[in-house]
mmCIF file of C-alpha atoms in Angstrom:
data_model
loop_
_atom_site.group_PDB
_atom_site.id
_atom_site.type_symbol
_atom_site.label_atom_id
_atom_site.label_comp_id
_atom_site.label_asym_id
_atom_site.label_seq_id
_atom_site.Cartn_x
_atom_site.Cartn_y
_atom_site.Cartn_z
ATOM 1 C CA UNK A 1 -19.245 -26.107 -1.931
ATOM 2 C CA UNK A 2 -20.857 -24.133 1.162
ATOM 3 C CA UNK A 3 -18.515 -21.416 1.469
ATOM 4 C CA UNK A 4 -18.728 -18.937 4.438
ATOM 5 C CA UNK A 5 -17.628 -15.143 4.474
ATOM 6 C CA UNK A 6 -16.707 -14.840 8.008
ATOM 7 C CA UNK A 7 -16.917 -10.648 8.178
ATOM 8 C CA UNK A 8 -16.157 -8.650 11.546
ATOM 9 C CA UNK A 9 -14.491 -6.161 10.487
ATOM 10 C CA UNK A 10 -17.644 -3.302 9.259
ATOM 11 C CA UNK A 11 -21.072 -3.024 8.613
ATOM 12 C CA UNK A 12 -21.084 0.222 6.717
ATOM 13 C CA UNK A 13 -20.520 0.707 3.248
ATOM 14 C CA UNK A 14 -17.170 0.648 2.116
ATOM 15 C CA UNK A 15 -14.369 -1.511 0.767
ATOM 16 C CA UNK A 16 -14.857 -4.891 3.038
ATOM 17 C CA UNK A 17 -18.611 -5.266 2.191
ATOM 18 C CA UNK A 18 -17.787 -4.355 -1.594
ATOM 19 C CA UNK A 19 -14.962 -7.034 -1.746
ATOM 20 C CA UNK A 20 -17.656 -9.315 -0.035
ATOM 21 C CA UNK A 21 -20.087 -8.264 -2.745
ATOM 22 C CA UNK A 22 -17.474 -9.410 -5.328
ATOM 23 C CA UNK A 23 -16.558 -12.661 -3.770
ATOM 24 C CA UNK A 24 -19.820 -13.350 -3.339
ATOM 25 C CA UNK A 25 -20.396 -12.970 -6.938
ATOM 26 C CA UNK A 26 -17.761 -15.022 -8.115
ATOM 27 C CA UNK A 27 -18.397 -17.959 -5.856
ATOM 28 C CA UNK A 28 -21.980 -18.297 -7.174
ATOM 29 C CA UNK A 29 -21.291 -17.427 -11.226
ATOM 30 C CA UNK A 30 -18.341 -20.472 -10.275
ATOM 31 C CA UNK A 31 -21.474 -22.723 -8.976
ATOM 32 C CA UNK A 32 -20.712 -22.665 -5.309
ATOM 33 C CA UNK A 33 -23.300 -21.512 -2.285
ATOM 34 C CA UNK A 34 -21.797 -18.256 -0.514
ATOM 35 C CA UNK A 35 -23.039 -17.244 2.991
ATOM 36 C CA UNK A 36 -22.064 -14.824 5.149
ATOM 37 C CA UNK A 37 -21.303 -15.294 8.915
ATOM 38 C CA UNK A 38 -21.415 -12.403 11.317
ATOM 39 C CA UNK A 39 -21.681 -11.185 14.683
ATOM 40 C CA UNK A 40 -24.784 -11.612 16.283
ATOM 41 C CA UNK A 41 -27.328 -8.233 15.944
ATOM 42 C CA UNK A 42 -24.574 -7.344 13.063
ATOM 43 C CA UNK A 43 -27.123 -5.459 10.367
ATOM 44 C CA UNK A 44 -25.237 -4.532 6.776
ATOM 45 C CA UNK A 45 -25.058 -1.608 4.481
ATOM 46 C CA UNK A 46 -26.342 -4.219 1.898
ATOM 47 C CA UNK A 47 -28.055 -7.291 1.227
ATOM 48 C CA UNK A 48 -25.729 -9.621 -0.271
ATOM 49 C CA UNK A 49 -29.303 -12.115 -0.716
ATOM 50 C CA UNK A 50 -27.643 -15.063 0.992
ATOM 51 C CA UNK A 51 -28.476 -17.016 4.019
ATOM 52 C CA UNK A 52 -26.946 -15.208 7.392
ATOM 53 C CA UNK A 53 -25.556 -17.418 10.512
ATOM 54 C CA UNK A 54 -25.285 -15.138 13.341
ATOM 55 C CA UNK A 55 -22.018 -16.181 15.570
ATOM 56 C CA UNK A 56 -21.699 -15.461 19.382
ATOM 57 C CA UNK A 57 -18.838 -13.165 21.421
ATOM 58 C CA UNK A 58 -20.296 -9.704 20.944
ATOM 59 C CA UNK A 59 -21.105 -6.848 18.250
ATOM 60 C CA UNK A 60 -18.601 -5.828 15.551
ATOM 61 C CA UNK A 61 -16.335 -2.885 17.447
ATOM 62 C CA UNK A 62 -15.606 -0.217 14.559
ATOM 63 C CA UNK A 63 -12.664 2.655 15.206
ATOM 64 C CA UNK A 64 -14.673 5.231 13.333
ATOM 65 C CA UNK A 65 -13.837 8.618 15.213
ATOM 66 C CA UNK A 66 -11.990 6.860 18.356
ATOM 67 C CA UNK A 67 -8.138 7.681 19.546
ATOM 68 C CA UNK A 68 -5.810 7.649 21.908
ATOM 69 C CA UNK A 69 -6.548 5.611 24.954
ATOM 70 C CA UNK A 70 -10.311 4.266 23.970
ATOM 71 C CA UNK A 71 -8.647 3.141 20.855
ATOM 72 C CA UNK A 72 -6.162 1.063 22.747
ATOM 73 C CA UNK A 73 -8.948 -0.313 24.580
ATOM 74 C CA UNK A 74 -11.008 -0.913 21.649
ATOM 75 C CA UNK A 75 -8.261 -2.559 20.070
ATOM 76 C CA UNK A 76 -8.241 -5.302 23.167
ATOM 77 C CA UNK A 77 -11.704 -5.772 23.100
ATOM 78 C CA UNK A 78 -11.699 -6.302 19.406
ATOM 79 C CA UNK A 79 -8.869 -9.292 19.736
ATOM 80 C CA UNK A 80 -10.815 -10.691 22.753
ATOM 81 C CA UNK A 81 -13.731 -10.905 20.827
ATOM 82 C CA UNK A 82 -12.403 -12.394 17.692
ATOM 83 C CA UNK A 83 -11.452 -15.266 19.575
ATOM 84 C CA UNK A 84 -14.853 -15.674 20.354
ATOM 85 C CA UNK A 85 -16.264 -15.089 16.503
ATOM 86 C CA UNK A 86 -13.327 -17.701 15.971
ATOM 87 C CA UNK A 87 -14.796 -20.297 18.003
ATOM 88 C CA UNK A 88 -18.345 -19.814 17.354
ATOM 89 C CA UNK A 89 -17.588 -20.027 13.526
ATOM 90 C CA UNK A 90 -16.447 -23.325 13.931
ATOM 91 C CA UNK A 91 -19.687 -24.672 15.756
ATOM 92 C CA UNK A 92 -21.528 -22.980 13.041
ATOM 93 C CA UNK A 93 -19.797 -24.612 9.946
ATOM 94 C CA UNK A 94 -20.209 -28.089 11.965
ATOM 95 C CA UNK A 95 -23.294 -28.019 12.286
ATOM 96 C CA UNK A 96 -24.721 -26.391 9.246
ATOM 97 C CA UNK A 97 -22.231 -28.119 6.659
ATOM 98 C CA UNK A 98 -19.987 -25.912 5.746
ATOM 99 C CA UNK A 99 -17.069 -26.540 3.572
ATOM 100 C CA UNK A 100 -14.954 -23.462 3.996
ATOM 101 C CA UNK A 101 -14.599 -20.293 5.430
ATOM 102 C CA UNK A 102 -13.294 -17.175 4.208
ATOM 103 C CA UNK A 103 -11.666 -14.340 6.211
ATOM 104 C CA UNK A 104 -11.624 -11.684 3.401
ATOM 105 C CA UNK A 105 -9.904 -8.430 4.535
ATOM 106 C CA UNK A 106 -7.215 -10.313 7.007
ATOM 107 C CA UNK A 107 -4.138 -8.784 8.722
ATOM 108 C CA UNK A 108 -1.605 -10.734 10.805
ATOM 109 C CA UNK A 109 -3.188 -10.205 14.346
ATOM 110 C CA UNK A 110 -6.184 -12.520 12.894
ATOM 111 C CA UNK A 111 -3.740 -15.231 13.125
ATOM 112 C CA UNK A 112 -3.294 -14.030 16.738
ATOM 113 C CA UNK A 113 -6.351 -14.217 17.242
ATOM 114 C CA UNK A 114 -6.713 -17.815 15.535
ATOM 115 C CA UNK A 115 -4.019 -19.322 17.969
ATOM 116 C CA UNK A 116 -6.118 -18.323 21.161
ATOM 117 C CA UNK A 117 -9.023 -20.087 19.103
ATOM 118 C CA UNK A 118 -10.596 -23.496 18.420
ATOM 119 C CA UNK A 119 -11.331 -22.951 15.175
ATOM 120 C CA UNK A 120 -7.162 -23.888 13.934
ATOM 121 C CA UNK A 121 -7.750 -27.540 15.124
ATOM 122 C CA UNK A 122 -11.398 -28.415 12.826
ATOM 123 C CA UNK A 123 -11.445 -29.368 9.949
ATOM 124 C CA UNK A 124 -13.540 -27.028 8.195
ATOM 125 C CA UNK A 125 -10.913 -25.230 5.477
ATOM 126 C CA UNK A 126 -10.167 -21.350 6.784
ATOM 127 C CA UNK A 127 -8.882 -19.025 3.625
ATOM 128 C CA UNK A 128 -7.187 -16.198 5.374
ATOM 129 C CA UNK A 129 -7.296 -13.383 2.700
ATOM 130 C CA UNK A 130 -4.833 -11.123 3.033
ATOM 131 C CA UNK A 131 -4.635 -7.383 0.738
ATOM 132 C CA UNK A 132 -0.870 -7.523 0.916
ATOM 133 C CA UNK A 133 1.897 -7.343 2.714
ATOM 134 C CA UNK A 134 4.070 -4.519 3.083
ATOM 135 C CA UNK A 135 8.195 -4.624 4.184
ATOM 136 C CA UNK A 136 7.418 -3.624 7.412
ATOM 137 C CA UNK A 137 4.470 -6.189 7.871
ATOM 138 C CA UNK A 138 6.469 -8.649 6.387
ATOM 139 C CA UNK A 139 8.548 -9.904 9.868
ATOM 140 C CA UNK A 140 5.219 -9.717 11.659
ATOM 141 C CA UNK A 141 3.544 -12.097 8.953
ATOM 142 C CA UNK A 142 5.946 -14.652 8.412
ATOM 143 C CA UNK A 143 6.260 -15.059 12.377
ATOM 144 C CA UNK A 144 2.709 -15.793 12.442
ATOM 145 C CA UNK A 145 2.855 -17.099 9.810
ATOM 146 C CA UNK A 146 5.329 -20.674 10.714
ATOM 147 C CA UNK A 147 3.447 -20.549 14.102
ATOM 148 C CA UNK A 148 0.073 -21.533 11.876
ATOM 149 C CA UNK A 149 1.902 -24.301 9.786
ATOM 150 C CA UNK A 150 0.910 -27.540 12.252
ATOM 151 C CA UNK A 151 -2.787 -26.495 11.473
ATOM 152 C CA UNK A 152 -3.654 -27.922 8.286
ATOM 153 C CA UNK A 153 -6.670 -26.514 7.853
ATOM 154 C CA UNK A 154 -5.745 -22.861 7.910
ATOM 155 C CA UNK A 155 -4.397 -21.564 4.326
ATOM 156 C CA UNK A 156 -3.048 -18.307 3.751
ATOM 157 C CA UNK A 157 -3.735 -16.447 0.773
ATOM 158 C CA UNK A 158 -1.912 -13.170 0.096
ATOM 159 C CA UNK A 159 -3.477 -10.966 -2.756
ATOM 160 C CA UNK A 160 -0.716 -9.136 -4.405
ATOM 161 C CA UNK A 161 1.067 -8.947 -8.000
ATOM 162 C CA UNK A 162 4.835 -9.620 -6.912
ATOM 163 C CA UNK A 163 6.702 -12.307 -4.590
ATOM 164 C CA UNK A 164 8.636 -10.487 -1.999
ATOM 165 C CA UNK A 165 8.767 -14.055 0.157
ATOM 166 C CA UNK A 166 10.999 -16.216 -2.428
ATOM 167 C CA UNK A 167 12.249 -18.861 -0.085
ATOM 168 C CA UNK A 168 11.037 -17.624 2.986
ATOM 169 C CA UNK A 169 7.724 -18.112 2.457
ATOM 170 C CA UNK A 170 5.712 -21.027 4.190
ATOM 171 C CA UNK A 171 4.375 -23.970 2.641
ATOM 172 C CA UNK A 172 0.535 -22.516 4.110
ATOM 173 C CA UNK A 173 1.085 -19.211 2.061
ATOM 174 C CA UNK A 174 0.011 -18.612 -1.002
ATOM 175 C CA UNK A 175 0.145 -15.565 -3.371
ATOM 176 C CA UNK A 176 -2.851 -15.181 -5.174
ATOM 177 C CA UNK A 177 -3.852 -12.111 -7.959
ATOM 178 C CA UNK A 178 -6.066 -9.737 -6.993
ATOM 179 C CA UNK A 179 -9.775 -9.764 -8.771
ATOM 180 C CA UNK A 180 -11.367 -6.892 -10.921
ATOM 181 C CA UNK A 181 -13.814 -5.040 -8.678
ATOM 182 C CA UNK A 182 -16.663 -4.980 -10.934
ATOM 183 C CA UNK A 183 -20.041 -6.073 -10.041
ATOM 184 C CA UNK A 184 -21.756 -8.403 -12.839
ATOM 185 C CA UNK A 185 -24.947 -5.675 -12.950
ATOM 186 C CA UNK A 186 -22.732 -3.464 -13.771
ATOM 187 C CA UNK A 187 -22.150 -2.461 -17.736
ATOM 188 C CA UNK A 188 -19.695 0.036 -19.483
ATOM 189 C CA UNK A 189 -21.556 3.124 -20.896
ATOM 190 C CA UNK A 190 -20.901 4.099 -24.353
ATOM 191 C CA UNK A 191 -19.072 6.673 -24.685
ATOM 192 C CA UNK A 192 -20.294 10.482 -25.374
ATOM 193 C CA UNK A 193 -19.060 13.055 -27.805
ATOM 194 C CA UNK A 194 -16.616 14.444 -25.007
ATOM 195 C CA UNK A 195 -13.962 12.225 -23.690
ATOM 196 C CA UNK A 196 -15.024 12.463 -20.135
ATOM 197 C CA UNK A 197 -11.663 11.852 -17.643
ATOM 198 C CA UNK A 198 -12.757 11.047 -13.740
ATOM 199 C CA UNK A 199 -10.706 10.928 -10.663
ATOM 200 C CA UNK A 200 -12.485 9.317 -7.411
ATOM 201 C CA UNK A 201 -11.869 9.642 -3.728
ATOM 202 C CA UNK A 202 -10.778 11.815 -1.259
ATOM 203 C CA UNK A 203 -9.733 15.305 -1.221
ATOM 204 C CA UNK A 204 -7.044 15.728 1.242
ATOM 205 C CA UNK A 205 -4.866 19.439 0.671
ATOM 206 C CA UNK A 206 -1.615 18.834 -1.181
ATOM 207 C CA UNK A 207 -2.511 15.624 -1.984
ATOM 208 C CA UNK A 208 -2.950 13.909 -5.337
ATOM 209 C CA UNK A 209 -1.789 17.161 -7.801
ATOM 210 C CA UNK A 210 -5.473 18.163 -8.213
ATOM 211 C CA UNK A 211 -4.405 21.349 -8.713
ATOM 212 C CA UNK A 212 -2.424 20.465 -11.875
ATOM 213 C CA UNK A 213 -5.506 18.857 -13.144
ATOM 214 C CA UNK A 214 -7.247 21.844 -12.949
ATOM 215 C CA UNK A 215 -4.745 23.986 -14.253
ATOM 216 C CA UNK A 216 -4.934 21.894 -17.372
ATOM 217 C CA UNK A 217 -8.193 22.929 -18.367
ATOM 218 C CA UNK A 218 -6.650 26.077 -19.018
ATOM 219 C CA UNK A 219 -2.812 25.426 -20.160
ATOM 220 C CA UNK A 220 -3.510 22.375 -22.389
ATOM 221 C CA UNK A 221 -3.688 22.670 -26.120
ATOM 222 C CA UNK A 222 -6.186 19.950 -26.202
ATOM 223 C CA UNK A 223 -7.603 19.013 -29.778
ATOM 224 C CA UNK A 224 -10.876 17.096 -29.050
ATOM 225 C CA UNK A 225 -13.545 18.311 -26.468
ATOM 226 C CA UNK A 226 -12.816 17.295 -22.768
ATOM 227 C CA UNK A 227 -14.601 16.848 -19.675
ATOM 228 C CA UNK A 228 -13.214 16.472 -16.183
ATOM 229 C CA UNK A 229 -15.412 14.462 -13.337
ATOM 230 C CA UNK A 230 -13.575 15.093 -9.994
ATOM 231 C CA UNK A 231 -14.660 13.737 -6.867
ATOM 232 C CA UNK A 232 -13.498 15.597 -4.083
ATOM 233 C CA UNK A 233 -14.502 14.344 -0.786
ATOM 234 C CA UNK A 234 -13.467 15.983 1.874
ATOM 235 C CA UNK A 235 -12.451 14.116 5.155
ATOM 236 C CA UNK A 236 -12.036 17.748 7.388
ATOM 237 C CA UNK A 237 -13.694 20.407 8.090
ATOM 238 C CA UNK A 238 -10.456 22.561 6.654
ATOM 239 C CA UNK A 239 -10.990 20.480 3.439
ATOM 240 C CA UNK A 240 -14.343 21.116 3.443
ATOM 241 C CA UNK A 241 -13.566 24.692 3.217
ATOM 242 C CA UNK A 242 -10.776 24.700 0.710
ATOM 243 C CA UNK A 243 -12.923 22.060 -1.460
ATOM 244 C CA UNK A 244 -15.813 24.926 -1.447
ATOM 245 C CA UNK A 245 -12.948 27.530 -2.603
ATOM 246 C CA UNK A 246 -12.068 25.216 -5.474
ATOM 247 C CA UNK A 247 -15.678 24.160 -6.683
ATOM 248 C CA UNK A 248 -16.746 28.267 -6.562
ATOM 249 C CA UNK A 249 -13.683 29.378 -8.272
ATOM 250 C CA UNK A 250 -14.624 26.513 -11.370
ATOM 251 C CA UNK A 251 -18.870 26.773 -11.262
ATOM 252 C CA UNK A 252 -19.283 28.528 -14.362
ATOM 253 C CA UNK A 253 -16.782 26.143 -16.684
ATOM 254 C CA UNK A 254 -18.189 23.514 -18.162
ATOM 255 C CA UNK A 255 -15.442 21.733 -18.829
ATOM 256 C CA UNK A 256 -15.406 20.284 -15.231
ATOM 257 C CA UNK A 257 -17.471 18.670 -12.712
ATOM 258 C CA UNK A 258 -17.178 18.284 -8.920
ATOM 259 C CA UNK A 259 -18.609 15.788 -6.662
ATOM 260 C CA UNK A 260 -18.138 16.933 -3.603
ATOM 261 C CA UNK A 261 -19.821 13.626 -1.474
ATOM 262 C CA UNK A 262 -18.577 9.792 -1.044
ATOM 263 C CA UNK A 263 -19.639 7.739 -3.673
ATOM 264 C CA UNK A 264 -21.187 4.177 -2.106
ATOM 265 C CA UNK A 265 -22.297 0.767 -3.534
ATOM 266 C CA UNK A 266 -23.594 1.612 -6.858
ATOM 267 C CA UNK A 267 -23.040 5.102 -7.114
ATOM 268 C CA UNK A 268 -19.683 4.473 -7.102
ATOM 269 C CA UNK A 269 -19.397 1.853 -10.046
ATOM 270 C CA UNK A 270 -22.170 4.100 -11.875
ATOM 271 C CA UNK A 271 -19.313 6.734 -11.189
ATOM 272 C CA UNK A 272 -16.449 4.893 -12.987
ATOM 273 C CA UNK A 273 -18.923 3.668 -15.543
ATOM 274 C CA UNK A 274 -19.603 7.159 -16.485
ATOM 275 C CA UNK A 275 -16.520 8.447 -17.830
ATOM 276 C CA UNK A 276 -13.613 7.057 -20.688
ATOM 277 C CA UNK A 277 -10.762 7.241 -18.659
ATOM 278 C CA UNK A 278 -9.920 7.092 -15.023
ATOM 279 C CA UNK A 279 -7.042 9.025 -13.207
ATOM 280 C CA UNK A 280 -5.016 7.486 -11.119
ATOM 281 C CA UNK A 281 -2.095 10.044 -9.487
ATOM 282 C CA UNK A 282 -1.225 7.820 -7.117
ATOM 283 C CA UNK A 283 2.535 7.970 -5.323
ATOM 284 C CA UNK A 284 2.480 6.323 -1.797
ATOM 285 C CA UNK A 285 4.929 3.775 -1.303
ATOM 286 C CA UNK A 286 2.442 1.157 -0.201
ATOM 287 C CA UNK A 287 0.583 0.963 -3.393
ATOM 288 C CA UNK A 288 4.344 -1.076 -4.416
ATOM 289 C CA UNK A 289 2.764 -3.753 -1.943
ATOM 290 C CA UNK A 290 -0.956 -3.113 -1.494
ATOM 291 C CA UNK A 291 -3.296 -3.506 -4.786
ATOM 292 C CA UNK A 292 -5.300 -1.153 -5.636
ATOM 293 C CA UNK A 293 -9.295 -1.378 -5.853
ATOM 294 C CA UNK A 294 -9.709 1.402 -7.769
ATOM 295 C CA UNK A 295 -7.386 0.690 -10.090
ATOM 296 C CA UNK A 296 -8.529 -2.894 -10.635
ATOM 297 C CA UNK A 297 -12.028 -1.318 -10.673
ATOM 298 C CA UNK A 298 -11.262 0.963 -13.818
ATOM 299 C CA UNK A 299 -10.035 -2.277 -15.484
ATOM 300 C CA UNK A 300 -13.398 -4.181 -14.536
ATOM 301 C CA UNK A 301 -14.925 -1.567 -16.249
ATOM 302 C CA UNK A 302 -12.308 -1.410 -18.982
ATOM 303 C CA UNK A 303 -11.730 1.856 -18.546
ATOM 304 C CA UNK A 304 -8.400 3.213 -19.832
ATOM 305 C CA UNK A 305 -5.850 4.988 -17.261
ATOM 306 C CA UNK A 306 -3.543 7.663 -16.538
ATOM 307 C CA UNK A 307 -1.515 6.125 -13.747
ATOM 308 C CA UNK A 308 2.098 6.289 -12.041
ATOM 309 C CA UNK A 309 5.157 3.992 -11.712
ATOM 310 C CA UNK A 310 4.370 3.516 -8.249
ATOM 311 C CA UNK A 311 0.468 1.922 -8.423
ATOM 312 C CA UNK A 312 0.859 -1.480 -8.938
ATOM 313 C CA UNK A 313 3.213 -1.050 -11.610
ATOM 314 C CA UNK A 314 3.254 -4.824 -12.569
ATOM 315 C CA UNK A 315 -0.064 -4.561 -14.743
ATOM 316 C CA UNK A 316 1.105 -1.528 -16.683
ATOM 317 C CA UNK A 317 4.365 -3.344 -17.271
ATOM 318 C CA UNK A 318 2.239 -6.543 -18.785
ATOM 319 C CA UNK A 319 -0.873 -4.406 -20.228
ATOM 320 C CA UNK A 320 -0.758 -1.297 -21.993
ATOM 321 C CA UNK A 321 -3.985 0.298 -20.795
ATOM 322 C CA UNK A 322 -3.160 3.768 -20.399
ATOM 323 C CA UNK A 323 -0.047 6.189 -19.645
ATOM 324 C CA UNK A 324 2.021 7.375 -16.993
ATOM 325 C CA UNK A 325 2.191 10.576 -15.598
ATOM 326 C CA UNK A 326 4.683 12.470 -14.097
ATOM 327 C CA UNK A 327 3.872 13.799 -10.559
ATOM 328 C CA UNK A 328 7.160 15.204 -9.842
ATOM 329 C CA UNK A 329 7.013 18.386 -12.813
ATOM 330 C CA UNK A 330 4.228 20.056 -14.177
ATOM 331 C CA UNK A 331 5.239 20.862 -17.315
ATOM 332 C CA UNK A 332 5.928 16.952 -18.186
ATOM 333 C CA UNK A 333 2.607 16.591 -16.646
ATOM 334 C CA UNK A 334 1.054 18.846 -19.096
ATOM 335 C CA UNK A 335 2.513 17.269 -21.798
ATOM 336 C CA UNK A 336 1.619 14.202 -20.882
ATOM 337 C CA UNK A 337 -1.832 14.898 -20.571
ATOM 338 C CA UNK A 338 -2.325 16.412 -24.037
ATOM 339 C CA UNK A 339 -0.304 13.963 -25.869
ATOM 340 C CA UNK A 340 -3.049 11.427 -23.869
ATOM 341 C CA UNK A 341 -5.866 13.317 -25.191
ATOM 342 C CA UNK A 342 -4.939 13.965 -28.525
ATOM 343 C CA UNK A 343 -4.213 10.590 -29.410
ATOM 344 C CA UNK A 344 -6.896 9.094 -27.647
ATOM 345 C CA UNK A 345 -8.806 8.348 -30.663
ATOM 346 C CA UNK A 346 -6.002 6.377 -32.227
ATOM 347 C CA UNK A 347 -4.892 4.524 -29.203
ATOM 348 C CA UNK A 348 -8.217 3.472 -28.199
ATOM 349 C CA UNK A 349 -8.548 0.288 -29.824
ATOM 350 C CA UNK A 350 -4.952 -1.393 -28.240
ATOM 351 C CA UNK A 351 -6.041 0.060 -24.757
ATOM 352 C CA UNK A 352 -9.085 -1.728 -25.208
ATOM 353 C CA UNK A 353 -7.843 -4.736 -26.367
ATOM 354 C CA UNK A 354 -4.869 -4.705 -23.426
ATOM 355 C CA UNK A 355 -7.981 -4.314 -21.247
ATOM 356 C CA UNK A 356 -9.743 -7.332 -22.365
ATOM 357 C CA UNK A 357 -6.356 -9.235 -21.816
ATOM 358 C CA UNK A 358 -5.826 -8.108 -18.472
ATOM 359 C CA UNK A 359 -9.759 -8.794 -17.062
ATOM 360 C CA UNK A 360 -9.249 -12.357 -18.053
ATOM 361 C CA UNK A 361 -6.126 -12.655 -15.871
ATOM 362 C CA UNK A 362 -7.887 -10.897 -13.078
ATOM 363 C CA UNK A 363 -11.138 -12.072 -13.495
ATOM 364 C CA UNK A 364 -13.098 -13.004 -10.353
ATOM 365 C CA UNK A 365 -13.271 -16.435 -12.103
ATOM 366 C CA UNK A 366 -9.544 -17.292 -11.953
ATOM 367 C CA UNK A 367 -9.529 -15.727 -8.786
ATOM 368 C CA UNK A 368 -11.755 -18.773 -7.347
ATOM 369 C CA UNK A 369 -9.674 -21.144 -8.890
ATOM 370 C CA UNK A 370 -6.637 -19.807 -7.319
ATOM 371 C CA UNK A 371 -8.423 -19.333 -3.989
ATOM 372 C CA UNK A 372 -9.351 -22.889 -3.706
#
């Protein structure tokens, strides 16, 4: 099949274009022709290598940096011209023979966009793909949701690990599993003779319990040689400053090392590819509902974890590949941590092979299947 990534949401680097970049991927290893469809004068971060169709209604309008008012106007002008990216879509996949479309990073006001639009009465398939849907979303979605079922044509996939719809949801949603964000080019490293344990993303103060992995350089009796990778980006000018503090008061061990900038396209997977086991401390309530990419990038790379209850607990509960951690006490932390590391080298070989389970269930493959 032709299948079209309809993508108005960013240009820059970042989560949409990498999800792109894996659907993209999967659709051709699966024997289908992916091409992207975008505003018109849109240029992207990267260069997926397919064929482009430019659509009318107007450039892609990002919120980077706006507020208060202008972001209430941006918001409008956003809608208005989604309608418009709606319709021209449709004249697009008419005349250039396309078989599907795919909306990959969808939220319920694209389906309020949709009813305003042509494109719910052709015939060319729309996949809405949704990352989720959280309790309070959940009213919101299912509203939209029945208003979309005369329109056969428009399906609505909703990536997530649980069923929180039962027998409330519509006979045009479906619940699909999340894919492994793991580019094809990229290949696991073998490992070095330091187990090497990363955490990626932003540094935000108080967040995450960085501070109790640093402290366990110190306080943990760990038997084998350890290295800590720690990205700390900061996304303030006050974290800027405190990240300085905690990268100058750490320079001369070498038993850690900061990254102190965002990690894009490559660099990122290079990254995750780089170390044995990837940290996960994550506690926020919407990671119950909303999957995490990089969690199901650590298991693309079959990388073992150190995760909580609360991140998409469903593939710990299936797959054994890693531990918990406690975020609420450090000493249980501590503990945790060293009984991690010092049986690493005995527990290798089942969190490997749970790892090799679990990327067949979420491989991009059977995520086409289910898609379609």
């Amino acid at each position: 099949m032709k299948v079209a990534i309809l993508e108005t949401v960013k240009a820059s680097a970042g989560f949409e274009l990498e999800f792109d970049r894996i659907i993209i991927e999967a659709l051709q290893e699966a024997g289908h022709e992916p091409v992207m469809m975008m505003p018109a004068g849109t240029v992207l971060d990267q260069n997926f290598d397919v064929p482009k169709y430019e659509l009318s209604g107007g450039s892609i309008i990002s919120y980077d940096g706006v507020k208060g008012l202008k972001k209430v106007w941006y918001s409008y002008l956003r809608e208005t011209r989604r309608v418009k990216w709606f319709d021209s879509a449709l004249e697009v996949a008419e005349k250039e023979g396309i078989d599907a479309i795919l909306l990959t990073t969808a939220t319920y006001r694209y389906l309020r966009a949709l009813k305003k639009s042509k494109l719910r009465l052709g015939n060319v398939p729309v996949n809405f793909i949704f990352l989720g849907v959280n309790p309070s979303e959940k009213p919101k979605f299912l509203k939209k949701a029945k208003e979309c079922l005369p329109y056969k044509n428009i399906h609505l996939c909703v990536t997530t690990l649980r069923d929180d719809f039962g027998n409330e949801k519509p006979d045009n949603v479906k619940l699909i599993k999340p894919p492994v964000m793991i580019p094809a080019g990229c290949k696991s490293k073998s490992a070095a003779d330091v187990l090497r344990i990363g955490f990626f993303g932003h540094y935000r103060k108080g967040e995450k319990n960085i501070g109790w992995l640093l402290n366990s350089i110190t306080g943990a009796q760990f038997k084998i040689p350890v290295k800590f990778i720690i990205q700390l980006a900061p996304t303030t000018e006050e974290d800027r400053q405190e990240v300085e503090k905690i990268v100058d008061g750490w320079k001369n061990d070498k038993r850690v090392e900061f990254i102190s900038h965002k990690l894009l396209k490559d660099d990122w997977y290079n990254a995750i590819q780089s170390v044995d086991v990837v940290y996960l401390p994550y506690t926020a309530e919407r990671y119950l509902y909303n999957w995490s990419a990089i969690y199901f990038t650590a298991i693309g790379a079959k990388k073992p974890v150190l995760t909580t209850k609360t991140l998409n607990p469903e593939v710990m509960e299936k797959y054994s590949i890693g531990e918990y951690i406690d975020t609420t006490d450090y000493e249980i932390f501590r503990n945790q941590l060293e009984e991690f590391v010092n049986n690493y080298e005995t527990n290798k070989a089942h969190y490997n092979d749970a790892l090799e389970k679990a990327n067949q269930e979420y491989s991009k493959s059977a995520f086409i299947r289910s898609l379609f």
